[in-house]
Short mmCIF file of C-alpha atoms and ligand atoms in Angstrom, two decimals:
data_model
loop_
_atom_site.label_atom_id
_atom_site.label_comp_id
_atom_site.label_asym_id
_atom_site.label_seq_id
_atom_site.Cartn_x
_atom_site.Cartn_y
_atom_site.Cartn_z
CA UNK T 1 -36.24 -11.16 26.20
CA UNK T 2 -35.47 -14.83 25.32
CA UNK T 3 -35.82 -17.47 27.83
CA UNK T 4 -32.23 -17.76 28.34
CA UNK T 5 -32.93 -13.46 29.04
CA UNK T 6 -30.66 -10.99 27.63
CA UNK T 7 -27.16 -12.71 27.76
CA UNK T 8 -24.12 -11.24 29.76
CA UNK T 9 -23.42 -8.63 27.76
CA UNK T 10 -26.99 -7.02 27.92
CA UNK T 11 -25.93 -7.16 31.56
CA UNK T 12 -22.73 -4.99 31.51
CA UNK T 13 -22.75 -0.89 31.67
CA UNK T 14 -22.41 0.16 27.85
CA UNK T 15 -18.73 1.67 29.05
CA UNK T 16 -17.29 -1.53 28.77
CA UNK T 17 -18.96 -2.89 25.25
CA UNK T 18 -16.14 -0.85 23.24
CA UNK T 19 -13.06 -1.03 26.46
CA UNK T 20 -10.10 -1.87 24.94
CA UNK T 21 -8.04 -5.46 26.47
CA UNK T 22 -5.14 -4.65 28.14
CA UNK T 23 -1.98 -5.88 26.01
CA UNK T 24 -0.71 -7.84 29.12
CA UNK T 25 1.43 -10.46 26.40
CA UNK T 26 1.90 -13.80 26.33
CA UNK T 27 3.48 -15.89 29.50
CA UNK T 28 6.73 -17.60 29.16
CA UNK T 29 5.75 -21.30 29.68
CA UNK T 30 3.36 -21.07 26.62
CA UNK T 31 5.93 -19.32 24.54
CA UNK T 32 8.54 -22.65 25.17
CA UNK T 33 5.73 -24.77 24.59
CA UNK T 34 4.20 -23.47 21.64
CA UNK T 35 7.43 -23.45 20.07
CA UNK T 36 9.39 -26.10 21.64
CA UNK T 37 12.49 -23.33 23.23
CA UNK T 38 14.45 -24.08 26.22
CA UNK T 39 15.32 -20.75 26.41
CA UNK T 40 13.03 -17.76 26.48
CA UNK T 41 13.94 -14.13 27.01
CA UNK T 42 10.99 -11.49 28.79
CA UNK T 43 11.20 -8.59 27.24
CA UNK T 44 7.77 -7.13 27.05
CA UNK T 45 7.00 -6.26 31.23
CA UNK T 46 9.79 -3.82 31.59
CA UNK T 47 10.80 -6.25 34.78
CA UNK T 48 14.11 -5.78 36.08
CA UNK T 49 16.27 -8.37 35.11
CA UNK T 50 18.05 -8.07 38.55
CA UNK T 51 15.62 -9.10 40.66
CA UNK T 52 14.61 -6.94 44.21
CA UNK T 53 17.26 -6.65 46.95
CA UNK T 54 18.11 -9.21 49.04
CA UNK T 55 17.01 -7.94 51.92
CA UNK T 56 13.68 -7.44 50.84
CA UNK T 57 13.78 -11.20 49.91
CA UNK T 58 15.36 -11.66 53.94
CA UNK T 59 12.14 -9.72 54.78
CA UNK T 60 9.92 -11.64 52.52
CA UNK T 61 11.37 -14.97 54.86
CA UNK T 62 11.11 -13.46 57.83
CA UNK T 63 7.38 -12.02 57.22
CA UNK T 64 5.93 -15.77 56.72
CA UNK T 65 5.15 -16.15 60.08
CA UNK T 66 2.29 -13.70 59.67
CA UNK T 67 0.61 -15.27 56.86
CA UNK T 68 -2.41 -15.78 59.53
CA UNK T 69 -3.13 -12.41 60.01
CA UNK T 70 -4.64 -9.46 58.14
CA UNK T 71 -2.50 -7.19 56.68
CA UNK T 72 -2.11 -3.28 57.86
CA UNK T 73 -4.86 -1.91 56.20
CA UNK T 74 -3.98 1.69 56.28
CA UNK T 75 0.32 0.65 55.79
CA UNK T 76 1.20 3.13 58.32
CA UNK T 77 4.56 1.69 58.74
CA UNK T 78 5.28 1.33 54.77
CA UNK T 79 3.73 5.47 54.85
CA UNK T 80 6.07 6.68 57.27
CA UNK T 81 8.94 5.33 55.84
CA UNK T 82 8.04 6.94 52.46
CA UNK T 83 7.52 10.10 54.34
CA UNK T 84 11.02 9.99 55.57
CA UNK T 85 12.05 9.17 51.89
CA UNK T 86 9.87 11.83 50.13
CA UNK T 87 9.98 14.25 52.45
CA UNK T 88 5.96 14.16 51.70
CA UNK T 89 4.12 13.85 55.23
CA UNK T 90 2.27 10.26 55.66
CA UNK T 91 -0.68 11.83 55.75
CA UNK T 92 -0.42 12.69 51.91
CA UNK T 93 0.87 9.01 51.22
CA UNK T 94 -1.26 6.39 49.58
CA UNK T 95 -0.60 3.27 48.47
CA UNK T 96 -2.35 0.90 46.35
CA UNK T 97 -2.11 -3.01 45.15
CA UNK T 98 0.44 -1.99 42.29
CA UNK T 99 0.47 2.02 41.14
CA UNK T 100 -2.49 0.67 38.52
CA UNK T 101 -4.94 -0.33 41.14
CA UNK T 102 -4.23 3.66 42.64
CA UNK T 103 -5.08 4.69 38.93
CA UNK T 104 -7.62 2.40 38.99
CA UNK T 105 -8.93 4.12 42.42
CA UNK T 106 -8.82 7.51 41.55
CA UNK T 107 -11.09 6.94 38.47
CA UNK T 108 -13.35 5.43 40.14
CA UNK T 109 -13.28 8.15 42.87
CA UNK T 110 -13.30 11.29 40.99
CA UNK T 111 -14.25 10.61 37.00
CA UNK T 112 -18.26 10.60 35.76
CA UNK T 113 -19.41 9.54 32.57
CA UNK T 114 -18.88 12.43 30.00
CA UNK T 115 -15.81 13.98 31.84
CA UNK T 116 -12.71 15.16 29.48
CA UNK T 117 -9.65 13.10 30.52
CA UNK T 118 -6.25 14.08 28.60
CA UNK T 119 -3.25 11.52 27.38
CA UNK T 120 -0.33 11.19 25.69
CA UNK T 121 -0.57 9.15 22.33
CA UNK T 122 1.06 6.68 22.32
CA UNK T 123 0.08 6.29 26.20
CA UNK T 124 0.18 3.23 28.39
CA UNK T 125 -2.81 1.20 28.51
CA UNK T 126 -4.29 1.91 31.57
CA UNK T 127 -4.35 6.09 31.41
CA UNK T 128 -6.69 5.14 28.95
CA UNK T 129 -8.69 2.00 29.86
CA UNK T 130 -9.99 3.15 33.71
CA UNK T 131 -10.88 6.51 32.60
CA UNK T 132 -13.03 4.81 29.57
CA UNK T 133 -13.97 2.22 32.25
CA UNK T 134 -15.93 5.18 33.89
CA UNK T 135 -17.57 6.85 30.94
CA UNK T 136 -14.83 9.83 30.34
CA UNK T 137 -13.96 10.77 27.10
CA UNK T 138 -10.09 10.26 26.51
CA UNK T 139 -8.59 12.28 24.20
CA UNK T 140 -4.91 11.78 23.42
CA UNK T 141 -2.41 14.26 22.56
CA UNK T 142 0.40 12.76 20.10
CA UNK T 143 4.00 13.07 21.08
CA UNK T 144 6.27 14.91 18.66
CA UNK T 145 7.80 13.12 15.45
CA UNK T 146 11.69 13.47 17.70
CA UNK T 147 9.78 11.44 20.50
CA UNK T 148 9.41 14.15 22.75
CA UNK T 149 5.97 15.63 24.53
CA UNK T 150 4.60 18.32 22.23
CA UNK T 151 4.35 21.20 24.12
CA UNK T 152 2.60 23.27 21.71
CA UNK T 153 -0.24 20.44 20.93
CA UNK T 154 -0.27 19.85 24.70
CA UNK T 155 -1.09 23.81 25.42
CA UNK T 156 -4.16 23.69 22.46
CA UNK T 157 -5.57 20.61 24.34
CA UNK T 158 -5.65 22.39 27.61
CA UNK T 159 -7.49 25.46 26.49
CA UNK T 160 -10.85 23.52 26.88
CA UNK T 161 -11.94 22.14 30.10
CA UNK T 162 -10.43 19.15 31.25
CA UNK T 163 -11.63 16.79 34.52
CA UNK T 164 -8.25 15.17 34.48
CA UNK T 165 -4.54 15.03 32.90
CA UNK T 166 -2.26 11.84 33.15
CA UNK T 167 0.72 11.04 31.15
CA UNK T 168 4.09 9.52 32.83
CA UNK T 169 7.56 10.81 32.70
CA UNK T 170 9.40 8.91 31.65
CA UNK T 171 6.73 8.19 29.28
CA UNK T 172 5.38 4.35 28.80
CA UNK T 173 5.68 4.20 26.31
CA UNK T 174 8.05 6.66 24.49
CA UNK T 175 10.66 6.95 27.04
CA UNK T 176 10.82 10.84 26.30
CA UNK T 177 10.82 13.03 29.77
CA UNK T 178 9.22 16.83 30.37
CA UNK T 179 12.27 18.63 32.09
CA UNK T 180 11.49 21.38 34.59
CA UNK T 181 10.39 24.31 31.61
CA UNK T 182 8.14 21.69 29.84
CA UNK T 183 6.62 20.27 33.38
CA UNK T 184 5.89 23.81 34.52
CA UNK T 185 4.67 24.86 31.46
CA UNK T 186 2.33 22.03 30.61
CA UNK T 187 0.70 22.36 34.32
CA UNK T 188 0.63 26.16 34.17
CA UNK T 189 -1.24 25.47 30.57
CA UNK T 190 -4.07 23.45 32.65
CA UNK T 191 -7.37 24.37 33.69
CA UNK T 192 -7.38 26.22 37.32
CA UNK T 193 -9.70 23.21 38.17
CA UNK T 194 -8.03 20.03 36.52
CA UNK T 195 -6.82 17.50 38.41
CA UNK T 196 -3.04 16.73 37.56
CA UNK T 197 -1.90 12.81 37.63
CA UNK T 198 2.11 12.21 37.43
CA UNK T 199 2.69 8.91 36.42
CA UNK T 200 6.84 8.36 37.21
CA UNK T 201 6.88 4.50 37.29
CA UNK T 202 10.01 4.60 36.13
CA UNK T 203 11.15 7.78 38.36
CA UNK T 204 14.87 6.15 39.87
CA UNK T 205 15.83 5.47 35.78
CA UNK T 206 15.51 8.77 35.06
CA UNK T 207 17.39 10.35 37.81
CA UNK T 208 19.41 13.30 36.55
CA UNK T 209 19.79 17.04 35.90
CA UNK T 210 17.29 17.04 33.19
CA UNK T 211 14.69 15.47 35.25
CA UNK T 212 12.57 17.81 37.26
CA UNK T 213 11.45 17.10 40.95
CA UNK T 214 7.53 17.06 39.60
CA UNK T 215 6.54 16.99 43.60
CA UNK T 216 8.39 20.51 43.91
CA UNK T 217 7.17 21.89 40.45
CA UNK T 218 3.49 20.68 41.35
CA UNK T 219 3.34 21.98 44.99
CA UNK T 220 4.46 25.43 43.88
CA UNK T 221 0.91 25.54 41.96
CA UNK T 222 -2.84 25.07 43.32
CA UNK T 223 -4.19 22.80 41.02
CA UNK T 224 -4.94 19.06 42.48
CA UNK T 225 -1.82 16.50 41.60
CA UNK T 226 -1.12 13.24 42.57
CA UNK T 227 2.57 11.44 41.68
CA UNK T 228 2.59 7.64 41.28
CA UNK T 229 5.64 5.39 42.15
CA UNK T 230 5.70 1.89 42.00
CA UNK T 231 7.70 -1.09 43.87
CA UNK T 232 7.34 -3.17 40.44
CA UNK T 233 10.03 -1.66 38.05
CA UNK T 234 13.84 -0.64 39.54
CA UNK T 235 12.47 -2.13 43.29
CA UNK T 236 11.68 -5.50 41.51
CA UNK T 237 9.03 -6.71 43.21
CA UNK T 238 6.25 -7.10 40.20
CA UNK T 239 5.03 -10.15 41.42
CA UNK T 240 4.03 -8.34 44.68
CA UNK T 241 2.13 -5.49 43.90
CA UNK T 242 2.63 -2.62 45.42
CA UNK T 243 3.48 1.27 44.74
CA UNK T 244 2.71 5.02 46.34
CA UNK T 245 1.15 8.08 45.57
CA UNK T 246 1.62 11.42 46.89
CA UNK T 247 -1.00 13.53 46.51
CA UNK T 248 -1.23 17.50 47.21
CA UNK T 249 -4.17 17.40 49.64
CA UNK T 250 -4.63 14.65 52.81
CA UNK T 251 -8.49 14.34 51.13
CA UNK T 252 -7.16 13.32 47.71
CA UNK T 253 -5.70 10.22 49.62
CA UNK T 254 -9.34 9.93 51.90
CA UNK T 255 -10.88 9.64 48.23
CA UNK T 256 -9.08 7.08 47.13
CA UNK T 257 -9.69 4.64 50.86
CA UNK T 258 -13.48 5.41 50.27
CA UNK T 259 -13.17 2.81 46.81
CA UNK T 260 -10.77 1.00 47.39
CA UNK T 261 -11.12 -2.71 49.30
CA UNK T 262 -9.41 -2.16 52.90
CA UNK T 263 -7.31 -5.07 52.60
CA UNK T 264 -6.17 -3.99 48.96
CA UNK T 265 -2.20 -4.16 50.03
CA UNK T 266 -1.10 -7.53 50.97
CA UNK T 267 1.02 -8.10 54.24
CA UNK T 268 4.70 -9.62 52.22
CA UNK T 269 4.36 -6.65 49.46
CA UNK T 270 4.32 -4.33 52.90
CA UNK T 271 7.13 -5.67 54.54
CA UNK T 272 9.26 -6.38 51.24
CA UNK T 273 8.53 -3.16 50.51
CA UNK T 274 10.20 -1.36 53.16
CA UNK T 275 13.31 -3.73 53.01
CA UNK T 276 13.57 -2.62 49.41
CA UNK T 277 13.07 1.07 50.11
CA UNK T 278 16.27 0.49 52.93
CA UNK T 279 18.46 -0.88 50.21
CA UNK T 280 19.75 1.73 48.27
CA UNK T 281 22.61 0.33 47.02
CA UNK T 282 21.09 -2.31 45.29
CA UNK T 283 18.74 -0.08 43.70
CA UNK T 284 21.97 2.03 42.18
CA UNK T 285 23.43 -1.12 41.26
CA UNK T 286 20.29 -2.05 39.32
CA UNK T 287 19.96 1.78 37.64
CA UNK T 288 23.60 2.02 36.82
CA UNK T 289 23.88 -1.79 35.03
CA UNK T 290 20.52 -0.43 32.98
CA UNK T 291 21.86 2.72 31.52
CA UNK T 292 24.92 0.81 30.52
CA UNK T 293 22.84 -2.20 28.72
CA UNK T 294 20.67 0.74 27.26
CA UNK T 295 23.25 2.42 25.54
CA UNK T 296 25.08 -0.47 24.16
CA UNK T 297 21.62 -2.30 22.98
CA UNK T 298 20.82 1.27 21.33
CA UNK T 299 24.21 1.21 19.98
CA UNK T 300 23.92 -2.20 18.86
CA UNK T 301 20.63 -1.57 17.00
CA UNK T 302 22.36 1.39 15.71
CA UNK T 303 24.81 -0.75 14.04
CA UNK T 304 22.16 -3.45 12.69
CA UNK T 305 20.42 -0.30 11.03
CA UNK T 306 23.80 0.45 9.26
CA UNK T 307 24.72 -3.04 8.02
CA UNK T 308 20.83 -4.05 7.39
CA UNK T 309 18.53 -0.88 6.15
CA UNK T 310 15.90 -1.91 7.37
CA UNK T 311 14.25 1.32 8.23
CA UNK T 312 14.36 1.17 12.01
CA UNK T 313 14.11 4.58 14.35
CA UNK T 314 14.79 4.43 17.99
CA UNK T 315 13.44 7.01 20.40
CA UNK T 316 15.51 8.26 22.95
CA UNK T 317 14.58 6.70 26.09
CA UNK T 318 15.21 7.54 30.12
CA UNK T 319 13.86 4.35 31.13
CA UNK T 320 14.46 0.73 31.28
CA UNK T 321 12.88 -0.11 28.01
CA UNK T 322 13.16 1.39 24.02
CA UNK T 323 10.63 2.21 22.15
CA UNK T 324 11.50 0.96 18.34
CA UNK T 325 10.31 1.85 15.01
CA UNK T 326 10.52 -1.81 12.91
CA UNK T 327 8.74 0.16 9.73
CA UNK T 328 7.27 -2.88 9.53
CA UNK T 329 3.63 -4.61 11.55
CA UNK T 330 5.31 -4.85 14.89
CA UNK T 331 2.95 -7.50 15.75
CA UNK T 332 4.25 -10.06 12.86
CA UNK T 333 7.92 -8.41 14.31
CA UNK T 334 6.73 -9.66 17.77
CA UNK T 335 5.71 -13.37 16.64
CA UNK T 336 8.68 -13.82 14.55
CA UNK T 337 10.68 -12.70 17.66
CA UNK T 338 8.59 -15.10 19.88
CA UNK T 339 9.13 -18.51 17.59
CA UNK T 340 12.61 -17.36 18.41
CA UNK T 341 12.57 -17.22 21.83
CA UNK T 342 12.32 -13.79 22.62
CA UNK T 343 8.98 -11.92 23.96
CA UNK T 344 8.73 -8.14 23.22
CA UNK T 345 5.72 -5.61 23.24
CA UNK T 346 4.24 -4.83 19.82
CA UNK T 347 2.26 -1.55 20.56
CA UNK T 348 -1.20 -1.61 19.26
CA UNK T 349 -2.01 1.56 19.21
CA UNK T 350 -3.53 3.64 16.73
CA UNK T 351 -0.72 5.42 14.52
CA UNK T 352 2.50 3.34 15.84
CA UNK T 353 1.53 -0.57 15.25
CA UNK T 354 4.65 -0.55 13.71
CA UNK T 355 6.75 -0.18 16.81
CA UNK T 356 7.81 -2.54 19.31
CA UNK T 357 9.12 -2.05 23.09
CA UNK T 358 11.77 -3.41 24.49
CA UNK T 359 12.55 -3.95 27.66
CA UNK T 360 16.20 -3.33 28.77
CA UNK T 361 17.59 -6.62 30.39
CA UNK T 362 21.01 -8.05 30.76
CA UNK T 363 23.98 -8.32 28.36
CA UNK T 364 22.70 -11.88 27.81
CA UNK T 365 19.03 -11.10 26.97
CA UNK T 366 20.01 -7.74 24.42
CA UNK T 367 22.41 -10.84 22.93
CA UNK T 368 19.56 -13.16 22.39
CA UNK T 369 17.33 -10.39 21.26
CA UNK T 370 19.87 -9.14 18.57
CA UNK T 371 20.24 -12.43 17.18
CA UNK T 372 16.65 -12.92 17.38
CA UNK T 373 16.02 -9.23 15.20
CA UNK T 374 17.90 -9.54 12.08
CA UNK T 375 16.50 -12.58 10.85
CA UNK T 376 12.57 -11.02 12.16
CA UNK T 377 12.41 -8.13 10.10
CA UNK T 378 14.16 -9.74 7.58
CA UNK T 379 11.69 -11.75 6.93
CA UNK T 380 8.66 -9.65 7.07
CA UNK T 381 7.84 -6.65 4.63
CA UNK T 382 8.06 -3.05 5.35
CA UNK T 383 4.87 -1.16 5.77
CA UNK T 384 5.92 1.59 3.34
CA UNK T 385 7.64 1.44 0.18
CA UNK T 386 10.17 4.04 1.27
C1 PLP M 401 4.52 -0.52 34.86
C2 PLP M 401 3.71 0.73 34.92
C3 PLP M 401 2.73 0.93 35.90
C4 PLP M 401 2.21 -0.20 36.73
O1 PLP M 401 2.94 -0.44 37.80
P1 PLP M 401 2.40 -1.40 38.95
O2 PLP M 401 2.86 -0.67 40.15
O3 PLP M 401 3.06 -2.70 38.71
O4 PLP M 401 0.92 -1.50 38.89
C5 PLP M 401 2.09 2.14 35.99
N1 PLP M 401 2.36 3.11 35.11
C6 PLP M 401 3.25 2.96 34.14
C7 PLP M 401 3.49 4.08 33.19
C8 PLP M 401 3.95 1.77 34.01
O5 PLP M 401 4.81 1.60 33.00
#
């Protein structure tokens, strides 16, 4: 040991020497400044372009009179609304600062250094980064080359003991679903002991007769599950923090209040929160205008394909973003986009740096993103030859 001693990182567990950064992108106020734009389009948070309900907004007002005080550490109110919602009894009801800091929990809670955590490939960040955080070993089970969970890889993976499985549906960032004969079979494939972890952040997107009520399929079963929801997505209240889990055992939810801080969900995310959850129709408004920008921004890069060859694929997606194949390095895509005006997600994982996701915004942002893309991957080399 020097004098200075070992230096910070000698003082940091070994877990976090080789922890990925989250990709959390690049804030709009540098973007304009960096490249001198008036106008900059977000595309790379999957934030709704709508905004939250007004009334949660009313509530937001209203709740500013409490600033003084300490929030409701155990949200009973915010619980027993969600209980009415989910038909899932309070007790079974957690919520966290954001659905992340619940991942974030339950690692902390249940995984040990060594343990066997399963994800999709490509997988959002986090499924990854908190189990790593805690010494697991993530392994990552590739979707299918149509975009879709591979059920068959999936079934291999679970033949060996696994601590825990976590994927979303729709899946961050694929937009693929499992439907009710995939969901059942991929828990049935899991180990008797294996703790199950449904990530549906973007669960009121996907709403239809394909998509499976996973709190129905997973209490028909023994194996431990918890489902996460979030406020940040069709709710739009990002900025806030705040989304649910519901978990199959009362315990699962003790766990989690053993690590996490007791003031973890602030007082205006509680109370905007329940005026959001009380606005329905804003919600469906918010859903409905989505689908219809994501088929005619599919459409239109459909059509740009056609005219342009430029090698593009586009997965099929059930959630307020697409997941896009530029067959070029997605990250050169993403800065040519940017000096443009127009931040998107370059994915950086292993095996698809060539794609990009989009979030779905409104007429006006696909526009400016459009106009933005032709000239982008014009300008920048395909990867392949072919
Ligand atoms: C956006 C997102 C989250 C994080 O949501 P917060 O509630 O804002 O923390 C969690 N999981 C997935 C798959 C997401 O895409």
């Amino acid at each position: 040991m020097t004098a200075q001693g070992p230096g910070i990182s000698g003082l940091s567990r070994p877990e976090l020497w080789s922890l990925p950064a989250y990709n959390a992108g690049v804030p709009e106020d540098v973007v304009k400044r960096r490249y001198q734009l008036s106008r900059v389009t977000r595309l790379a948070s999957n934030e709704n372009p709508l905004g939250p309900s007004p009334q949660a907004l009313a509530a937001l007002r209203n709740w500013t009179e409490q600033l003084h005080r300490y929030p409701d550490p155990a949200c009973l109110a915010l619980r027993k609304l969600l209980q009415e919602h989910t038909g899932v009894d309070a007790g079974r009801i957690a919520i966290g600062n954001g659905s992340e800091d619940i991942i974030q929990s339950l690692c902390l809670a249940v995984l040990s250094p060594g343990d066997r955590v399963l994800t999709p490939a490509p997988s959002f960040g986090l499924h990854e980064i908190f189990p790593r955080m805690m010494g697991a070993q993530v392994e990552k089970v590739r979707v299918s080359t149509a975009f879709t969970y591979d059920l068959s890889a999936w079934t291999t993976a679970l033949r060996t003991p696994v601590k825990m499985v976590m994927f979303s549906t729709p899946s961050n960032p694929v937009g693929c679903i499992l439907n009710r004969e995939e969901l059942t079979a991929l828990v049935a494939a899991a180990p008797e002991d294996s703790l199950l972890v449904v990530d549906e952040a973007y669960f009121e997107y996907a709403q239809g007769p394909d998509y499976p009520d996973s709190i129905a399929v997973l209490a028909a079963q023994a194996r431990p599950w918890m489902v996460l929801r979030t406020l940040s997505k069709a709710y739009g209240l990002a900025g806030l923090r705040i989304g649910y889990a519901i978990a199959s055992d009362p315990d699962l939810v003790g766990l989690l209040d053993r690590v996490r801080t007791p003031f973890n969900i602030n007082g205006a995310a509680q109370a905007a929160a329940m005026a959001a959850l009380l606005d329905p129709g804003h919600l469906q408004t918010v859903v409905s205008v989505c689908r219809k920008q994501r088929a005619s921004l599919a459409h239109a890069l459909g059509d740009l394909e056609a005219r342009g060859h430029f090698g593009l694929r586009l997965a099929p997606s059930h959630g307020n973003f697409l997941f896009l194949d530029t067959a070029r390095s997605s990250s050169a895509v993403a800065e040519a986009l940017m000096q443009r005006g127009v931040i998107a997600k370059p994915w950086r994982e292993l095996g698809f740096d060539t794609f990009l996701r989009v979030t779905v915004g409104t007429a006006d942002d696909s526009g400016h993103f459009l106009s933005a893309l032709a000239p982008s991957l014009a300008a920048i080399a395909t990867t392949d030859a072919g």
